């Protein structure tokens, strides 16, 4: 049945081509604009895609592969169910774009007249956000072995800011892209003692955060003193991250993330050895807001660290939630799981009891850690509950499953699992976000 449906879909797409495209498209007139708008962000030198699509000579050899990728919806990567939500960064191709590509390929992938070509799209070399105002780079390289397991590594980079800075755009760039699963840049404000034993610039591997949390509970009595100790064991606010498919932090005009004077940026580095020893000096690029913003953007999450996925379970379900303690607007969402991740659902439960599905990802793909940016920011009134539901496939039917015979729990490495529903919110820049931060701490304890 499934194969029949796929066949019908493909034949339907091909049949539609004849009716919707009146003449044989050419590269310069029809395909080059499409490549600029949909492909070149990733398909260019130094970016995540393995091949460049910046010219006809680069695109033409991949014509048949492109046809297969767009018909099966493998490319561009986009996994949101179109029935729920509308997203400004929707990468999916329209039917007309698909028809045009297929007609071009089936018509011989003709080059056409160069006079029809659009002006080349301009990119800042090495950056998606444009040329940064400030680049902060790890001063000491991390050696990544060819094989084995590398624990999460952290690097403290002092900003040296003597005044508060509002960041409108931020981007994380690893050197060793092929051996990097992710980079997360956290903010550590003055007075916070998270990773206090790490020396600035020196790669640091701490004790597991769960162990530190449990030790804090044993050493301190319940109460405020214990809360303060726990706060020092938890990461600070998230500034930007890197993972395959994850876009940089790009706040719209009038919005920005705040970096307090004297803050440090702490990089969390997750390396995945791939058979070739290499080194990494990741960097962070920042573009500052030109004037103080009206709204502040902050990253929150709903997570479940108590995963216990039975061996062979093909549809294990888990839940997480976060209650919003003040009026905010929803900016974006980013579900995160590992290799057994199957699907992920965000639902808003409003104070009135009304429910709204915000995002449904029916086929999660660990290889593409996508963020889904709201086309129009959605008001989440105080008391709104963000509910997340995820399913995992720990069965032999999952080709990505490292071992279907093992019970799986929360852990850093890809053969372990996570369940995090990240989401960004914005609020009046003059509002004290203490409640939001306290909410994050309370749910993590």
Short mmCIF file of C-alpha atoms in Angstrom, two decimals, residues 184-354:
data_model
loop_
_atom_site.label_atom_id
_atom_site.label_comp_id
_atom_site.label_asym_id
_atom_site.label_seq_id
_atom_site.Cartn_x
_atom_site.Cartn_y
_atom_site.Cartn_z
CA UNK A 184 25.61 25.64 21.71
CA UNK A 185 26.67 29.08 22.89
CA UNK A 186 25.32 29.82 26.39
CA UNK A 187 25.48 33.15 28.21
CA UNK A 188 26.96 33.21 31.72
CA UNK A 189 26.15 36.54 33.39
CA UNK A 190 28.37 38.10 36.05
CA UNK A 191 28.01 36.43 39.43
CA UNK A 192 26.90 33.08 38.05
CA UNK A 193 29.21 30.19 38.97
CA UNK A 194 28.22 27.60 36.39
CA UNK A 195 31.43 25.81 35.31
CA UNK A 196 33.38 27.95 37.76
CA UNK A 197 36.36 25.57 37.59
CA UNK A 198 36.81 26.08 33.85
CA UNK A 199 39.67 28.41 32.92
CA UNK A 200 38.92 30.95 30.19
CA UNK A 201 39.82 29.62 26.75
CA UNK A 202 40.90 26.18 27.98
CA UNK A 203 38.79 23.18 26.85
CA UNK A 204 37.04 21.72 29.89
CA UNK A 205 35.14 18.48 30.51
CA UNK A 206 33.04 18.73 33.69
CA UNK A 207 31.44 16.04 35.77
CA UNK A 208 28.06 14.95 34.46
CA UNK A 209 25.45 17.59 35.28
CA UNK A 210 23.08 15.01 36.76
CA UNK A 211 25.74 13.91 39.22
CA UNK A 212 26.43 17.50 40.18
CA UNK A 213 22.71 18.11 40.67
CA UNK A 214 22.31 15.03 42.86
CA UNK A 215 25.37 15.96 44.91
CA UNK A 216 23.99 19.44 45.47
CA UNK A 217 20.76 17.97 46.80
CA UNK A 218 22.71 15.80 49.22
CA UNK A 219 25.03 18.54 50.42
CA UNK A 220 22.41 21.27 50.94
CA UNK A 221 19.16 21.27 52.86
CA UNK A 222 15.98 22.07 50.97
CA UNK A 223 15.36 25.77 50.55
CA UNK A 224 16.84 28.84 48.94
CA UNK A 225 20.46 27.86 49.56
CA UNK A 226 19.90 24.64 47.67
CA UNK A 227 18.21 26.51 44.80
CA UNK A 228 21.22 28.82 44.49
CA UNK A 229 23.58 25.84 44.37
CA UNK A 230 21.48 24.15 41.71
CA UNK A 231 21.38 27.32 39.62
CA UNK A 232 25.16 27.29 39.52
CA UNK A 233 25.06 23.76 38.07
CA UNK A 234 22.71 24.59 35.21
CA UNK A 235 23.46 26.23 31.84
CA UNK A 236 22.61 29.87 31.33
CA UNK A 237 20.53 31.47 28.62
CA UNK A 238 21.04 30.12 25.10
CA UNK A 239 22.44 32.63 22.57
CA UNK A 240 22.86 30.56 19.39
CA UNK A 241 23.52 27.01 18.26
CA UNK A 242 24.92 25.06 15.35
CA UNK A 243 23.65 21.68 14.11
CA UNK A 244 22.95 20.38 10.60
CA UNK A 245 20.05 22.40 9.20
CA UNK A 246 19.76 24.73 12.19
CA UNK A 247 19.60 28.40 11.13
CA UNK A 248 21.54 31.13 12.93
CA UNK A 249 19.83 33.37 15.48
CA UNK A 250 18.13 36.09 13.44
CA UNK A 251 15.92 38.47 15.40
CA UNK A 252 13.57 40.65 13.43
CA UNK A 253 13.85 44.46 13.60
CA UNK A 254 12.93 45.75 17.04
CA UNK A 255 13.90 42.48 18.75
CA UNK A 256 17.22 41.19 20.11
CA UNK A 257 18.90 39.00 22.72
CA UNK A 258 20.59 40.69 25.67
CA UNK A 259 24.22 40.05 26.67
CA UNK A 260 24.86 41.70 30.01
CA UNK A 261 28.10 43.60 30.59
CA UNK A 262 30.82 41.30 31.93
CA UNK A 263 29.15 38.14 30.63
CA UNK A 264 31.02 35.11 29.35
CA UNK A 265 30.00 33.00 26.39
CA UNK A 266 30.34 29.29 27.13
CA UNK A 267 30.52 26.95 24.17
CA UNK A 268 29.16 23.43 24.57
CA UNK A 269 30.87 21.27 21.95
CA UNK A 270 29.63 17.82 20.94
CA UNK A 271 32.19 16.06 18.74
CA UNK A 272 31.52 12.84 16.83
CA UNK A 273 34.75 11.18 15.58
CA UNK A 274 34.38 10.05 11.97
CA UNK A 275 37.53 8.03 11.24
CA UNK A 276 39.87 10.98 10.65
CA UNK A 277 41.67 12.84 13.42
CA UNK A 278 41.24 16.61 13.23
CA UNK A 279 41.16 19.78 15.33
CA UNK A 280 38.51 22.41 16.00
CA UNK A 281 38.50 26.09 16.91
CA UNK A 282 34.84 27.04 16.72
CA UNK A 283 33.84 30.69 16.58
CA UNK A 284 30.82 32.86 17.22
CA UNK A 285 29.83 35.84 15.06
CA UNK A 286 27.67 38.64 16.49
CA UNK A 287 25.83 41.52 14.84
CA UNK A 288 24.53 44.09 17.30
CA UNK A 289 21.20 45.89 17.11
CA UNK A 290 21.63 49.43 15.83
CA UNK A 291 19.37 50.81 18.56
CA UNK A 292 17.85 49.46 21.80
CA UNK A 293 15.06 47.02 20.86
CA UNK A 294 11.45 47.20 21.98
CA UNK A 295 11.33 43.45 22.67
CA UNK A 296 13.75 40.96 24.17
CA UNK A 297 14.06 37.41 22.85
CA UNK A 298 14.76 34.52 25.21
CA UNK A 299 15.05 30.76 24.62
CA UNK A 300 12.97 28.41 26.78
CA UNK A 301 12.23 24.70 26.69
CA UNK A 302 10.04 21.84 27.78
CA UNK A 303 12.14 18.74 28.46
CA UNK A 304 11.84 15.26 29.92
CA UNK A 305 15.09 13.86 31.33
CA UNK A 306 13.41 10.75 32.76
CA UNK A 307 13.38 8.72 29.56
CA UNK A 308 13.27 4.93 29.90
CA UNK A 309 12.68 3.47 26.44
CA UNK A 310 12.22 -0.32 26.55
CA UNK A 311 14.18 -2.59 24.18
CA UNK A 312 12.32 -3.21 20.93
CA UNK A 313 9.61 -0.60 21.59
CA UNK A 314 8.64 0.91 18.25
CA UNK A 315 6.38 3.67 19.55
CA UNK A 316 7.49 4.79 23.01
CA UNK A 317 5.65 7.96 24.08
CA UNK A 318 6.89 10.68 26.41
CA UNK A 319 5.62 14.11 27.47
CA UNK A 320 7.01 17.43 28.65
CA UNK A 321 5.42 20.78 29.40
CA UNK A 322 6.25 24.37 30.25
CA UNK A 323 3.86 26.93 31.73
CA UNK A 324 4.46 30.54 30.68
CA UNK A 325 4.51 32.82 33.76
CA UNK A 326 3.98 36.12 31.89
CA UNK A 327 2.61 37.42 28.61
CA UNK A 328 4.97 36.60 25.72
CA UNK A 329 4.82 36.01 21.99
CA UNK A 330 6.07 32.81 20.38
CA UNK A 331 8.98 33.34 17.99
CA UNK A 332 10.05 29.83 16.96
CA UNK A 333 10.22 26.16 17.95
CA UNK A 334 12.94 23.54 17.63
CA UNK A 335 12.29 19.91 18.63
CA UNK A 336 15.34 17.88 19.64
CA UNK A 337 15.75 14.10 19.86
CA UNK A 338 18.43 11.62 18.82
CA UNK A 339 18.56 8.60 16.51
CA UNK A 340 15.42 6.92 17.84
CA UNK A 341 13.33 10.08 17.56
CA UNK A 342 10.19 9.43 15.54
CA UNK A 343 7.80 12.41 15.81
CA UNK A 344 7.29 15.55 17.89
CA UNK A 345 4.20 17.64 18.64
CA UNK A 346 3.82 21.09 20.26
CA UNK A 347 0.40 22.15 21.57
CA UNK A 348 -0.57 25.37 23.35
CA UNK A 349 -3.17 25.03 26.10
CA UNK A 350 -4.45 28.53 26.79
CA UNK A 351 -5.75 29.76 30.17
CA UNK A 352 -9.28 29.47 28.74
CA UNK A 353 -8.75 25.73 28.19
CA UNK A 354 -8.65 26.12 24.41
#
